[in-house]
Coordinates of C-alpha atoms and ligand atoms in Angstrom, one line a residue:
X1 CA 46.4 52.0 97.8
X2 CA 43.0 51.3 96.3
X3 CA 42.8 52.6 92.6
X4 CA 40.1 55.4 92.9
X5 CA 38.3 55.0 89.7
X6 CA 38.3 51.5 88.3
X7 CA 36.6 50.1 85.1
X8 CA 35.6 46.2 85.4
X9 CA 34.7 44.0 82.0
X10 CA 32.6 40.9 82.4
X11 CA 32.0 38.5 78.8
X12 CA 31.8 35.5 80.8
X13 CA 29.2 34.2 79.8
X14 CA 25.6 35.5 78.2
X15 CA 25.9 38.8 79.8
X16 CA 27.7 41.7 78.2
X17 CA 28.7 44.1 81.6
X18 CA 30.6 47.3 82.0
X19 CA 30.6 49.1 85.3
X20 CA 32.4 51.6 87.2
X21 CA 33.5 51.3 91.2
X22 CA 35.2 54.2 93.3
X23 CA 37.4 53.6 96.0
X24 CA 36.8 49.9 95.9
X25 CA 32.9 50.5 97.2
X26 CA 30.9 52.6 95.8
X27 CA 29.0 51.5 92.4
X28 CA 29.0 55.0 89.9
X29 CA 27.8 53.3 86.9
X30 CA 26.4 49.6 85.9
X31 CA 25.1 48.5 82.6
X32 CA 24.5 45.3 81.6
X33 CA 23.1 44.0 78.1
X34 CA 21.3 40.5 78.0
X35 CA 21.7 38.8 75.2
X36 CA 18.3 38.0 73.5
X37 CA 19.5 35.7 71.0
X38 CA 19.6 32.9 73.3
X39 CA 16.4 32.8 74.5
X40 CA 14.8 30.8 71.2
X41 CA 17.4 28.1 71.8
X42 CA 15.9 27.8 75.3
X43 CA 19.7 28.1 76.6
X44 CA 23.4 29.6 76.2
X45 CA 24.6 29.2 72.6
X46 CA 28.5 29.9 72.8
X47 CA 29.3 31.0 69.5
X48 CA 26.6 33.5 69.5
X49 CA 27.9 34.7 72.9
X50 CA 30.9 35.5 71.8
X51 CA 29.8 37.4 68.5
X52 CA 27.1 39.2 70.3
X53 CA 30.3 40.3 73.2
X54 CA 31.6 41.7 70.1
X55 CA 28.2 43.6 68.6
X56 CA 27.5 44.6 72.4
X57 CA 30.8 45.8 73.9
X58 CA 31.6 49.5 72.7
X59 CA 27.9 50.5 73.0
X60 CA 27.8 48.9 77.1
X61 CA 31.4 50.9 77.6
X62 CA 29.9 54.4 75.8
X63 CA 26.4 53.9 78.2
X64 CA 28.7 52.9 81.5
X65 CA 31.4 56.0 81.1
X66 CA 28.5 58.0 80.1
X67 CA 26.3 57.3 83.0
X68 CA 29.2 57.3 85.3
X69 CA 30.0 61.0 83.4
X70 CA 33.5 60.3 82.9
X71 CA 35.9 60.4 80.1
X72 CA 38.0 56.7 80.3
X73 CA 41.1 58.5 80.5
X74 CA 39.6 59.5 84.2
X75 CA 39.6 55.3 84.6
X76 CA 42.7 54.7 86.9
X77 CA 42.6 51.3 86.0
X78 CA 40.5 48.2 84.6
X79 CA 39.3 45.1 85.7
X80 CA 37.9 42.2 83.4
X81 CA 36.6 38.4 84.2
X82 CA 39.4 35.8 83.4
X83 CA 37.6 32.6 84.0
X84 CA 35.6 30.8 84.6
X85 CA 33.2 30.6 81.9
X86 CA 32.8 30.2 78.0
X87 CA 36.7 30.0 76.7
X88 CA 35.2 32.3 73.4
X89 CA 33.0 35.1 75.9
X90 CA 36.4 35.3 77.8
X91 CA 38.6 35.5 74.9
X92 CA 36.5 38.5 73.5
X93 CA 36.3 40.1 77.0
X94 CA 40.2 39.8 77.5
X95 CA 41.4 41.1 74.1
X96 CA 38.7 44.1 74.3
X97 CA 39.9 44.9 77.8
X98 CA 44.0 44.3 77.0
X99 CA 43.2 46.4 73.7
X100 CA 41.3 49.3 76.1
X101 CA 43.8 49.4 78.4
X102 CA 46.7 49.3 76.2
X103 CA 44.8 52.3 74.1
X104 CA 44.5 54.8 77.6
X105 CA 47.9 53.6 79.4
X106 CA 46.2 52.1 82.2
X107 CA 46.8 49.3 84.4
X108 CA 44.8 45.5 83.6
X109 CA 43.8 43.1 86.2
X110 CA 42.3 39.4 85.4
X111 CA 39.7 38.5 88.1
X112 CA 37.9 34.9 88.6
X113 CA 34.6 35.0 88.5
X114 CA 33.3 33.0 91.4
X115 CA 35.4 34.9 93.5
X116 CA 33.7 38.0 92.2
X117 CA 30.6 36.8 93.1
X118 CA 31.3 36.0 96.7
X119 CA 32.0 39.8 97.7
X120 CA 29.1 41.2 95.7
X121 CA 27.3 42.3 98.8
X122 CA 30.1 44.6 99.4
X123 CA 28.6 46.8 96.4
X124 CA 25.5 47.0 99.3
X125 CA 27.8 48.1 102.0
X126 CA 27.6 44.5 103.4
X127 CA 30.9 43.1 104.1
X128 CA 30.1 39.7 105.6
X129 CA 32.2 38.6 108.8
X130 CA 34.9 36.6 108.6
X131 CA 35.0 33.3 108.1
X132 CA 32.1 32.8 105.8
X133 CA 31.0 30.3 103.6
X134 CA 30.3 31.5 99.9
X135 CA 27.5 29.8 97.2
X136 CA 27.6 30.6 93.9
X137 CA 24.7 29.3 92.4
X138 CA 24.3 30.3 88.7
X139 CA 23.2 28.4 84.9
X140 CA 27.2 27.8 85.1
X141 CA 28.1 27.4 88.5
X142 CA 27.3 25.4 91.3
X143 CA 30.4 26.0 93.6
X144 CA 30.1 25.9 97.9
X145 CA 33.2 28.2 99.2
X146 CA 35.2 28.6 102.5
X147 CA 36.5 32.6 102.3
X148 CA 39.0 32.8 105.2
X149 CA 39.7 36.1 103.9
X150 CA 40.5 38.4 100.8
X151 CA 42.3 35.9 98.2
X152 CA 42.4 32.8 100.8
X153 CA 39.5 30.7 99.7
X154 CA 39.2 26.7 99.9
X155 CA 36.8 25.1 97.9
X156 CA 34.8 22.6 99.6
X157 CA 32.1 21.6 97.0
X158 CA 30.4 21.7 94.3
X159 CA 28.2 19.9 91.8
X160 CA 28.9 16.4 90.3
X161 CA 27.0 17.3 87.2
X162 CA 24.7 20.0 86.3
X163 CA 24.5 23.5 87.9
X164 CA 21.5 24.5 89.9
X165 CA 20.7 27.2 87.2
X166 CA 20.9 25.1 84.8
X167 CA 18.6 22.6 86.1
X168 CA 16.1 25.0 86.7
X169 CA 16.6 25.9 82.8
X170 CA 16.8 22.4 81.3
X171 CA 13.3 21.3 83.0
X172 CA 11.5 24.7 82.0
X173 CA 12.9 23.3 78.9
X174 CA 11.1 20.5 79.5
X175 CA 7.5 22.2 80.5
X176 CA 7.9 24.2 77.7
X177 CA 8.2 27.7 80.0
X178 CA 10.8 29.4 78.1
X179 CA 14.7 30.7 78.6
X180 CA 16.2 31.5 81.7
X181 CA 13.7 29.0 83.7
X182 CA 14.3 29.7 87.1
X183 CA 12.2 33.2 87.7
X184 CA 8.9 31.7 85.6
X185 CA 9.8 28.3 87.7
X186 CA 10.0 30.3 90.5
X187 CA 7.2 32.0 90.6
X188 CA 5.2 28.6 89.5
X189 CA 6.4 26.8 92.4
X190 CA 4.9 29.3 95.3
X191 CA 1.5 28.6 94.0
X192 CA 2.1 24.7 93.8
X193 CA 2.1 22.0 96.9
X194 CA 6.2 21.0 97.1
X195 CA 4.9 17.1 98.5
X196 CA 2.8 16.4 95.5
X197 CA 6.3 14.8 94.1
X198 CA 8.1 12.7 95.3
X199 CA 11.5 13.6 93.6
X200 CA 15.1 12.6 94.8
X201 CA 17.5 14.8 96.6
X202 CA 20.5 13.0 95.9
X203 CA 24.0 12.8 97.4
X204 CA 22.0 13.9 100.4
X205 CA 23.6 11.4 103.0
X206 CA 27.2 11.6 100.9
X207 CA 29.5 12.9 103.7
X208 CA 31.3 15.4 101.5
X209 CA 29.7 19.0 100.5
X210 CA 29.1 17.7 96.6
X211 CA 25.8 17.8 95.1
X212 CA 23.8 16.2 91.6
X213 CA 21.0 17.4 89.5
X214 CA 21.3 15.7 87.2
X215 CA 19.1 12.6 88.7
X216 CA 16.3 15.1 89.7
X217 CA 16.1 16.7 86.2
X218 CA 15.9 13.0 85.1
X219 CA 12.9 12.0 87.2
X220 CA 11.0 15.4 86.1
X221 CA 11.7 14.2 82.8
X222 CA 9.9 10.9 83.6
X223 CA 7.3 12.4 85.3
X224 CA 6.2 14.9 82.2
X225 CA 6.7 11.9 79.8
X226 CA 4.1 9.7 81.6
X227 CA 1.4 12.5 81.6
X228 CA -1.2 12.4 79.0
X229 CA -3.2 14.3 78.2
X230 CA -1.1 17.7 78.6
X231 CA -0.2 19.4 81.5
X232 CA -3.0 22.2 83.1
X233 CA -2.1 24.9 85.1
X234 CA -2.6 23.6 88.7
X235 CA -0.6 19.8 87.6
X236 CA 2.6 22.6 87.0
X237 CA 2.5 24.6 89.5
X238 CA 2.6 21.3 91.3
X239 CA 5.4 20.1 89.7
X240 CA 7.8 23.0 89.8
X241 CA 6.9 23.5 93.8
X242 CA 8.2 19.9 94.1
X243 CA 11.0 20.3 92.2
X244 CA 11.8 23.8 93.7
X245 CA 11.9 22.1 96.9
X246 CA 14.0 18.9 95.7
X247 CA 16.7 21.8 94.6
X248 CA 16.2 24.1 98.2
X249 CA 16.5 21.0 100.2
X250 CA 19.7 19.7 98.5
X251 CA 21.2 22.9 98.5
X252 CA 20.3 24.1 102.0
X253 CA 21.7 20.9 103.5
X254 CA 24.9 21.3 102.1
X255 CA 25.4 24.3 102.5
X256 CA 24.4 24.8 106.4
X257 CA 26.2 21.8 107.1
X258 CA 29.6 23.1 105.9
X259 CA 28.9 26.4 107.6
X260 CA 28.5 24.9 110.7
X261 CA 31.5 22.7 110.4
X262 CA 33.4 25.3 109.5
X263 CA 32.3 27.6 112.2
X264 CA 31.4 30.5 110.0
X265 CA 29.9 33.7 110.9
X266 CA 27.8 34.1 107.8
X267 CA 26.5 32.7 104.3
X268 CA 26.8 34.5 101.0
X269 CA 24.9 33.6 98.1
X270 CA 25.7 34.6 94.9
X271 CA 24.5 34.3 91.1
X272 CA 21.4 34.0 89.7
X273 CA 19.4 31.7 91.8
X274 CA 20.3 33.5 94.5
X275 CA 17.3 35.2 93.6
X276 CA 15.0 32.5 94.0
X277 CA 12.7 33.2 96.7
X278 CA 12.4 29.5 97.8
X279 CA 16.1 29.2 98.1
X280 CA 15.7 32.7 100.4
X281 CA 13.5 31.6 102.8
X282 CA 15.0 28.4 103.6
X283 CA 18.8 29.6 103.6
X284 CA 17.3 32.4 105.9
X285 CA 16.2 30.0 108.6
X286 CA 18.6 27.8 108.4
X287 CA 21.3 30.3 109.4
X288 CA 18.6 31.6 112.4
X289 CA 19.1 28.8 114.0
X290 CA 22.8 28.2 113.3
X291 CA 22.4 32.2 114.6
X292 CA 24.4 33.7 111.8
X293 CA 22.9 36.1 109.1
X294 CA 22.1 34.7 105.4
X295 CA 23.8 37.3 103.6
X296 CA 22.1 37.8 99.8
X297 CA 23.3 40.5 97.8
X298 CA 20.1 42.9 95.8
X299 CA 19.2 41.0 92.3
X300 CA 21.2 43.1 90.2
X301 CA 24.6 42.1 92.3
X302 CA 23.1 38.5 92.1
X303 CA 23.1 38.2 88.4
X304 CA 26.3 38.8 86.3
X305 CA 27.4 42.1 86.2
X306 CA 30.5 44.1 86.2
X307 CA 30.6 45.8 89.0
X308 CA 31.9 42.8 91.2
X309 CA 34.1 42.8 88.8
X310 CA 35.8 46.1 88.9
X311 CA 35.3 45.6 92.8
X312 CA 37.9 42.4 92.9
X313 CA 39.9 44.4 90.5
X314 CA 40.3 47.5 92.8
X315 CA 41.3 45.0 95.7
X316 CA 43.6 43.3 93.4
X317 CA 45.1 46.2 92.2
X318 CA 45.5 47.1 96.0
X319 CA 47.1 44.5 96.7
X320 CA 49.9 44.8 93.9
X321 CA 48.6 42.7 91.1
X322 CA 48.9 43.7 88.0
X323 CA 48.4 41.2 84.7
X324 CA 48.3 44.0 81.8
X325 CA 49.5 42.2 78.2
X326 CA 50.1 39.0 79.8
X327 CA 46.5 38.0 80.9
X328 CA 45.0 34.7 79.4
X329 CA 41.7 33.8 79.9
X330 CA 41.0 30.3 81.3
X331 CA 37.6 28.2 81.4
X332 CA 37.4 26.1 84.3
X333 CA 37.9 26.8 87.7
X334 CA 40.8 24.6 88.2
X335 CA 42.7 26.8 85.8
X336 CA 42.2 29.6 87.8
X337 CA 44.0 28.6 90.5
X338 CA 40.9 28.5 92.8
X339 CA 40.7 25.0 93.3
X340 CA 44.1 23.8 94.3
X341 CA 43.4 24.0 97.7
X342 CA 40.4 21.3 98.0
X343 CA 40.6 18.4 100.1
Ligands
LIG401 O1 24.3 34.5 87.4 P1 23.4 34.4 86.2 O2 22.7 35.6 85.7 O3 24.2 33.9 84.9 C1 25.0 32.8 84.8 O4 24.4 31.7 84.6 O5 26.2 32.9 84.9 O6 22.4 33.2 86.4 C2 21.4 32.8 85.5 C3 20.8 31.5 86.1 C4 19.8 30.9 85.1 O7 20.1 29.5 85.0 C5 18.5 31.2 85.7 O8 17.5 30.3 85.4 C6 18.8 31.2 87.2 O9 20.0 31.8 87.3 N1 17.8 32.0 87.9 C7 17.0 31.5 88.9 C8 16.2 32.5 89.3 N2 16.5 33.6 88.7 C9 17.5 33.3 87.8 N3 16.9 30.2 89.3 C10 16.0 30.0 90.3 N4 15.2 30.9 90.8 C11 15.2 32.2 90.3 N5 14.4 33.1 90.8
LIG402 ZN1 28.0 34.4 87.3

């Protein structure tokens, strides 16, 4: 039976998340604290994650349970991100939840991230049809998923080198627009022309479902090197349109050609460029005319957050799982166990 009332943990990364799920479904309370201290580094510094996980975590859990208006010994279990991520977030999320849950007497479930991500829509009452293929597209995470079903995934790609987020993040680096890239990118891009630059789209014509950035973040590089004097408004819009639409067009292509090799009946994207309105339009046409629906959670489901968390965890917990004092926390996806089954 589905726990009624579960409470999911997520430290995986530069997010601190506490949220509250009933019955598996229904979202009854979501808080999540960014972490500022990041942004004058112009990316994820992983020992200040992990000591700002530490600063951020009773407050999140006092603002969830008291938005949620519970008491935690209402909780009928918890749920908390195991991997993958940043070994030191985890480590901090895992001993706060194991501590927690130890505390109130209640059940602990691990859950893997990337799966977490995959049935976020669920949290809008969307359960995508079975088989689908899942995207999870974050600063981390670059990861192209077969979901048979609950628990039987099969990863089919992924990127060689950087993440798509982080892409995004290292050439607003570059331009000097600020940290997390992708929304001020984003919103660059629509009012640029995406063929003033010619920029690669590699592993295009590869034959397997991998993809690189790193070769496109490499050309931008070259590109804003070369210009003198310094960039004006109309030369960046320019530039982020064309590399918006290097990044759309190597991720569209992979990812519509493995649905439609793998006959599936929708797309999920998840993580925080599935936000990116570029990335939207395209995915969205491309599964028209493969006639299946492109299936993106709302932005607050997109980014990290703990409610897919507690979501897994009340289908785990379903399901007979149960980790409690044993649970480790793992940083690669390998270690999870997700990846075993690629080809
Ligand atoms: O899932 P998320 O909140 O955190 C993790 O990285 O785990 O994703 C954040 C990433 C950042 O790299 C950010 O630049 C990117 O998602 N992002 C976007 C957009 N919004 C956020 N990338 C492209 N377009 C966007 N609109
Ligand atoms: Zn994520």
């Amino acid at each position: 039976m589905t726990p009624r009332l579960v409470l999911g943990i997520e430290t995986s990364c530069d997010d601190t998340a506490v949220a509250l799920v009933r019955d598996g479904r229904d979202t009854v309370a979501s808080v999540t604290a960014a972490q500022a201290v990041h942004r004058e580094f112009g990316g994820v510094v992983p020992e200040l994650a992990s000591r700002a996980h530490l600063d951020l975590l009773g407050p999140t859990l006092d603002r969830a349970l008291a938005e949620a208006r519970v008491r935690l010994e209402e909780v009928d279990a918890l749920a908390v991100t195991r991997g993958p991520g940043l070994l030191g977030s985890l480590v901090v999320g895992v001993a706060y939840a194991k501590a927690l849950a130890l505390a109130a007497g209640k059940p602990l479930v691990g859950v893997n991230h990337i799966e977490a991500h995959l049935w976020a829509p669920v949290l809008d009452g969307v359960e995508p049809p079975l088989p689908f293929v899942g995207a999870a597209l974050s600063g981390g995470h670059t990861e192209f998923v077969h979901v048979a079903g609950f628990g039987d995934y099969t990863l089919a790609g992924a990127t060689r080198d950087d993440a798509a987020g982080e892409a995004y993040d290292k050439v607003a680096k570059l331009l000097g627009l600020g940290f997390p890239g992708g929304p001020v990118i984003d919103g660059l891009a629509a009012r640029g022309d995406p063929r003033a630059f010619d920029l690669p789209r590699a592993m295009a014509d590869s034959g397997d479902y991998d993809v690189s950035f790193s070769g496109l973040k490499t050309a931008v590089r070259r590109i804003v090197g070369e210009r003198t004097p310094a960039f004006d408004e109309a030369w960046l819009a320019d530039l982020c349109a064309s590399f918006q639409a290097a990044v759309v067009e190597t991720l569209c292509g992979k990812i519509l050609r493995l649905a439609a090799d793998a006959g599936a009946r929708a797309v999920v994207v998840g993580g925080g460029v599935a936000c990116n309105r570029g990335l939207r339009a395209a995915l969205g046409a491309g599964c028209e005319r493969l006639g299946i629906p492109a299936v993106f959670p709302a932005a607050r489901w997109c980014t990290d957050n703990a409610a897919m968390i507690a979501l897994v965890g009340a289908w785990r917990l379903a399901r007979g799982a149960a980790d409690g004092a044993d649970l480790e926390p793992v940083a690669s996806l390998e270690e999870t166990g997700f990846a075993a089954a690629r080809g």
